[in-house]
Amino acid sequence: MKSHVKAVVIGGGVVGCSVLYHLARAGWTDVMLIERSELTSGSSWHAAGGFHTLNGDPNVAKLQAYTVQLYKELEELSGQSCSLHLTGGVMMADTPERMDFLRLAHAKGRYLGMDTELITPSEAKAMFPLMDETNFVGAMWDPVEGHLDPSGTTHAYAKAARKLGAEIVLRNRVVELTQEVDGTWNVVTEQGTVKAEHVVNCGGLWAREVGRMVGVELPLLAMEHMYLLTEPMPEVEEFNARTGREMVGVLDFKGEIYTRQERNGVLLGTYEKACKPWSPVNTPWDFGHELLQPDIDRIAPSLEIGFKHFPGIEKAGIKQVINGPFTFAPDGNPLVGPVQGLTNFWCACAVMAGFSQGGGVGLALSNWMVSGDPGFDVWGMDVARWGEWASLRYTNAKVRENYSRRFSIRFPNEELPAARPAQTTPLYDTMVAQNAVMGDSWGLETPLWFAPEGVEPKDRVSFHRSNDFEHVGNEVRATRERVGVTEIANFAKYEVNGTGSEDFLNRLMTNRMPKIGRIVLTPMLNEFGKLIGDFTIAHAGEERFMIWGSSAAQKYHMRWFEKHLPKDGSVRIHRFDQTLVGLSIAGPKAQALLQKLVDEDVSTKAFKFMDFREMAVGGAPCIVNRITYTGDLGYEIWMQPAYQRLVYHAIKDAGEEFGIVDFGMRALLSMRLEKNFPTWFRELRPIYGPFEGAMDRFIRLEKNDFIGREAAAKEKGEGCKLRRVSLIVDAADADVMGDEPIWAKVSQDYGTVEKPHGYGAPRFDAAGKEARGSTAATGASAVRGIIHGEWRVVGWVTSGGYAHYVEKSMAQGYVPAALAENESEGLFEIEILGHRRPARINVAPPFDPAGEKMRG
Ligand SMILES: Cc1cc2nc3c(=O)[nH]c(=O)nc-3n(C[C@H](O)[C@H](O)[C@H](O)COP(=O)(O)OP(=O)(O)OC[C@H]3O[C@@H](n4cnc5c(N)ncnc54)[C@H](O)[C@@H]3O)c2cc1C
């Protein structure tokens, strides 16, 4: 065993071996994997070995597609068979709602390079004759599905890594991790200490324990999972003989069941409702190659549905029931990336579908470690997406919820109840008492809408407009015509101070820093000139700035800020989290209302649009920004939590004479739509450039050399291919939800309309060749203007909904830049739930296009 290496990977499951292989392939051959026992000594050895590309997050779906594509090359490189069976698979819908869900997934596939097809239950039965097709209303076919040998695949990664020079040390547990002042890690093992620049936690079932070695509680939990194997079945043998093919994989949403052919019989697994965590607090180190006791009673309700839907299976004898544990994060997606607050400590764990995702995880992480950037939009699996509130008990509740509804529909307006409330503001009880329907915003309870007296404060979940429609509309109209108040504690807030603060922010941000007492809006870019943040920044005082951003990106942004802090200590950054909370007032009467609450002049002359001021509001020390996301005359008021009730009640009392209303997050988002304002993580993401994102007026290429400036200048110089637009949609009773394809009636071919996924970091195709700046590495075939008559898919929706004040259904999304200013009727259609609805670009915002109201 070497004593010094560039990186140590802890854990020899499929994920650790993939990370090791990808690091070696990217040129880091001085790497070592340390495994406590033999390879595949955690969850990898008893997996069912299924793989597929479908994922709720299109970016994770792309990395899954890469994983599947990799296997053939991996076999060639390693000489080790993965026993690949690329059978294809069908997803069965038993209700019209589930069929809507499949239509949405299929529509997404149009610009993701996926080749799915909607088919009838009978067509599905022809590929899997053990089903009773009368239980279903429709299905979706996906050719990129199948199964493999989990152990062979893990060894294929390991062999390929060894061939490239990586070292694998077996039967040696990592027992401690310490860090020197210079950042070097001491990886203390049973066989001695290895010094390493980087450590990667691929501990699988023990990833929590490895995290604890460095003081981090990772939000993941192992669950028991069962699948059964039948005796050989004559029906299977007959099908194979007749068609010369293997039966396909089947996913049955209703029974939360997956099934497929295994040898001459069938494998059937289920995500049961009565699910059971395994080792909820500590994973025993002596757990090895053993299985857990099967518990058929627990899965009996799912089996009952399964046998009804697949009567052919019921007749078969059960040969074996496998019960084994594997880990999940609270949302079921992996935890990947550098852990904020630590240096060179990386995670690739909670990978619940290691054989669908392991390759993509290895590729993204190796890019990140070697080039400083994952090279893809990996937010959906970034370890930074969880805050401190994702504690052991929170994780336990959420993982159980997620497991038990693994294949359930999540409606766009559906809030899941487990582990709530986690964080609350001092106004929580007041809001609930006022009939607020609460939502979870990065672990914080936030009012979504308010039910009037006599109306039940509860969402009716649906893909269509729902029971909140009328009430959200009333909140919007009252705010736009009089004045409204809403909680905005769910923003991220930071303070930067020190002698170097202005230079620091000028280096990170694309916009010029404002004068003292003023505010700017500014995007932030990575080295590749892609959008990684969008902030409101106020110059609060000499060497002091206040920053507001997206709540969910707090750890993601802190990680970036900390990475770029000057080493000389001239800049300090503080994240407030919920130690600073806020309220926003907006509408034509907002100024008169604020004036009643303060002892200084807040007329437009004295307190202009985009001014920042510290003042007492209702007697409480507050920060007041003259800006709101409603795009109306209004203010954001920030205070310590101890003052929030005082300020809220002062606002409500003083606002009575103006007919003040409470409005929730849904009304706020509706109002931003009619102003064409983008949102972070929907319109603005690291796959888009600042000019593509239509953020031109916030990009000051001339001001100084900020991160990403060169790439942004290039984007501007060459002209961008895509452009963010706002569209008005002739919708029926369902508005866009995000991710719908945009069709256009065009004669010109706009080339690749595949949604960008990867970007500038060097990345590699499956054969290990560098594929800089292309989409080839994702393995998805480029969709070249799919032609349906003259209609082609030219773009995709990022978000949208109903803009209540202007009474229009609206969408934002990306289309080829050449079409972005074209407001012609009849040019565009947006596919909503399988129906193409006419849509028209709307360049100027439909509400207050000149921005006169917010300037007041
Ligand atoms: C019954 C069942 C069915 C499944 N079916 C599928 C399926 O069909 N498709 C699919 O994609 N996935 C499936 N999975 C999930 C799949 O098994 C996991 O996604 C995958 O195994 C995760 O791999 P890993 O490398 O992250 O973790 P693990 O396999 O748990 O590997 C972690 C490794 O780290 C080692 N380790 C931990 N701590 C230390 C330490 N301190 N020092 C040294 N070594 C350490 C362990 O010994 C272990 O070998 C299934 C799982 C189960 C249980």
XYZ file of N, CA and C and ligand atoms in Angstrom, residues 10-17 34-51 172-175 202-207 210 213 223 225-227 258 260 271 285 322-327 348-357, ligand 1:
239
model
N -12.954 5.869 -0.586
C -13.319 4.919 0.474
C -14.546 4.138 0.035
N -14.389 2.829 -0.186
C -15.530 1.973 -0.509
C -15.451 1.356 -1.889
N -15.566 0.039 -1.925
C -15.454 -0.698 -3.185
C -16.764 -1.295 -3.631
N -17.843 -0.493 -3.567
C -19.101 -0.885 -4.209
C -19.065 -0.374 -5.648
N -20.191 -0.476 -6.331
C -20.208 -0.062 -7.738
C -19.861 1.424 -7.877
N -20.268 2.239 -6.893
C -20.026 3.678 -7.018
C -18.544 4.003 -6.813
N -17.938 3.443 -5.748
C -16.509 3.700 -5.503
C -15.664 3.250 -6.695
N -15.998 2.082 -7.249
C -15.209 1.572 -8.383
C -15.391 2.460 -9.607
N -9.841 2.093 -1.088
C -9.678 1.259 0.106
C -11.029 0.639 0.465
N -11.036 -0.681 0.548
C -12.282 -1.417 0.811
C -12.102 -2.248 2.090
N -13.060 -2.119 2.955
C -13.038 -2.771 4.270
C -13.029 -4.294 4.170
N -13.649 -4.826 3.111
C -13.739 -6.280 2.967
C -13.353 -6.631 1.518
N -14.240 -7.319 0.796
C -14.005 -7.571 -0.626
C -14.805 -6.536 -1.423
N -14.540 -6.407 -2.733
C -15.383 -5.524 -3.552
C -16.821 -6.011 -3.461
N -17.779 -5.113 -3.576
C -19.228 -5.377 -3.455
C -19.611 -5.952 -2.078
N -19.040 -5.384 -1.031
C -19.401 -5.885 0.305
C -20.493 -5.065 0.975
N -21.103 -4.176 0.259
C -22.217 -3.420 0.831
C -23.494 -3.838 0.140
N -24.186 -2.882 -0.473
C -25.466 -3.216 -1.117
C -25.283 -3.711 -2.545
N -24.088 -3.521 -3.115
C -23.943 -3.779 -4.563
C -24.143 -5.246 -4.950
N -23.771 -6.181 -4.088
C -23.765 -7.579 -4.543
C -25.141 -8.195 -4.693
N -26.119 -7.749 -3.905
C -27.429 -8.412 -4.014
C -28.466 -7.571 -4.763
N -27.983 -6.557 -5.534
C -28.929 -5.730 -6.294
C -29.621 -6.559 -7.366
N -30.793 -6.070 -7.778
C -31.536 -6.756 -8.840
C -30.926 -6.461 -10.206
N -30.028 -5.498 -10.246
C -29.254 -5.252 -11.478
C -30.018 -4.569 -12.593
N -31.189 -4.002 -12.285
C -31.954 -3.312 -13.329
C -31.359 -1.945 -13.619
N -31.515 -1.476 -14.862
C -31.117 -0.100 -15.168
C -32.112 0.525 -16.129
N -9.292 -3.813 4.391
C -8.613 -2.762 5.140
C -9.606 -1.636 5.390
N -10.046 -1.510 6.640
C -11.063 -0.503 6.938
C -10.422 0.846 7.224
N -11.033 1.904 6.710
C -10.642 3.267 7.097
C -11.292 3.521 8.451
N -10.456 3.866 9.459
C -11.015 4.011 10.806
C -11.066 5.457 11.273
N -17.315 7.024 -0.632
C -18.216 6.135 -1.387
C -18.595 4.980 -0.472
N -18.859 5.297 0.784
C -19.058 4.269 1.808
C -20.389 3.546 1.737
N -21.285 3.907 0.818
C -22.551 3.177 0.645
C -23.298 3.046 1.964
N -23.504 1.803 2.405
C -24.253 1.561 3.644
C -23.583 2.223 4.853
N -22.276 2.524 4.737
C -21.537 3.131 5.859
C -21.159 4.594 5.562
N -21.750 5.180 4.553
C -21.371 6.552 4.177
C -21.647 7.533 5.321
N -18.733 7.264 7.666
C -17.540 7.917 7.103
C -17.702 9.444 7.217
N -16.822 10.775 10.535
C -15.378 10.873 10.822
C -14.874 12.311 10.612
N -32.676 1.382 3.591
C -33.996 0.767 3.720
C -33.881 -0.704 3.341
N -35.070 -3.839 1.345
C -35.767 -3.919 0.059
C -35.841 -5.388 -0.378
N -37.032 -5.789 -0.807
C -37.220 -7.211 -1.179
C -37.576 -7.392 -2.644
N -37.006 -8.442 -3.220
C -37.518 -8.891 -4.510
C -37.544 -10.409 -4.500
N -41.715 -3.515 -9.819
C -40.980 -3.722 -11.073
C -40.815 -5.221 -11.267
N -39.378 -8.359 -14.309
C -38.696 -8.653 -15.571
C -38.337 -10.134 -15.603
N -41.667 -1.660 -3.876
C -41.433 -0.612 -2.880
C -42.695 -0.548 -2.031
N -20.305 -2.326 11.691
C -19.133 -2.555 10.826
C -18.960 -4.024 10.468
N -35.170 -12.274 -1.837
C -33.963 -11.549 -1.425
C -34.402 -10.323 -0.642
N -33.819 -10.132 0.516
C -34.067 -8.887 1.269
C -32.708 -8.284 1.616
N -32.435 -7.098 1.103
C -31.144 -6.460 1.381
C -31.317 -4.968 1.576
N -30.366 -4.315 2.275
C -30.486 -2.872 2.493
C -29.746 -2.055 1.441
N -30.284 -0.897 1.099
C -29.531 0.082 0.312
C -29.987 1.484 0.668
N -29.158 2.452 0.343
C -29.337 3.790 0.928
C -30.065 4.761 -0.011
N -19.827 10.696 -2.861
C -20.589 10.037 -3.938
C -21.340 8.924 -3.227
N -22.419 9.309 -2.566
C -23.149 8.299 -1.793
C -24.659 8.499 -1.922
N -25.415 7.663 -1.207
C -26.880 7.633 -1.338
C -27.289 7.379 -2.790
N -26.492 6.609 -3.483
C -26.821 6.291 -4.880
C -27.757 5.085 -4.840
N -29.061 5.355 -4.947
C -30.021 4.265 -4.752
C -30.169 3.386 -5.999
N -29.713 3.881 -7.136
C -29.785 3.063 -8.358
C -28.386 3.024 -8.971
N -27.501 2.347 -8.280
C -26.086 2.359 -8.655
C -25.823 1.880 -10.071
N -26.713 1.035 -10.602
C -26.445 0.476 -11.927
C -27.064 1.333 -13.032
N -27.924 2.290 -12.631
C -28.409 3.290 -13.581
C -27.561 4.551 -13.479
N -27.075 4.830 -12.272
C -26.493 6.156 -12.025
C -24.993 6.159 -11.767
C -32.398 -5.888 -2.881
C -31.781 -4.785 -3.675
C -32.118 -4.621 -5.018
C -31.535 -3.587 -5.762
N -31.842 -3.467 -7.090
C -31.211 -2.532 -7.842
C -31.425 -2.455 -9.232
O -32.174 -3.221 -9.802
N -30.783 -1.490 -9.935
C -29.916 -0.620 -9.334
O -29.350 0.250 -10.020
N -29.708 -0.673 -8.003
C -30.319 -1.607 -7.250
N -30.066 -1.669 -5.903
C -29.286 -0.605 -5.280
C -27.808 -0.789 -5.498
O -27.418 -1.963 -4.897
C -27.059 0.420 -4.905
O -27.454 1.573 -5.605
C -25.564 0.275 -5.006
O -25.151 -0.932 -4.481
C -24.844 1.391 -4.256
O -23.482 1.156 -4.336
P -22.410 1.896 -3.410
O -21.091 1.634 -4.011
O -22.820 3.293 -3.217
O -22.553 1.247 -1.970
P -22.165 -0.165 -1.385
O -22.441 -1.245 -2.350
O -22.834 -0.257 -0.068
O -20.607 -0.095 -1.222
C -19.956 0.596 -0.189
C -18.643 -0.099 0.083
O -17.881 0.720 0.951
C -17.174 -0.109 1.845
N -16.836 0.724 3.016
C -17.691 1.453 3.770
N -17.026 2.084 4.745
C -15.740 1.764 4.618
C -14.577 2.095 5.348
N -14.633 2.884 6.431
N -13.405 1.597 4.933
C -13.335 0.811 3.838
N -14.416 0.427 3.131
C -15.607 0.915 3.514
C -18.142 -1.233 2.129
O -17.513 -2.388 2.613
C -18.799 -1.431 0.765
O -18.171 -2.419 0.005
C -30.630 -2.701 -5.140
C -30.294 -2.882 -3.801
C -30.858 -3.914 -3.075
C -30.451 -4.078 -1.650
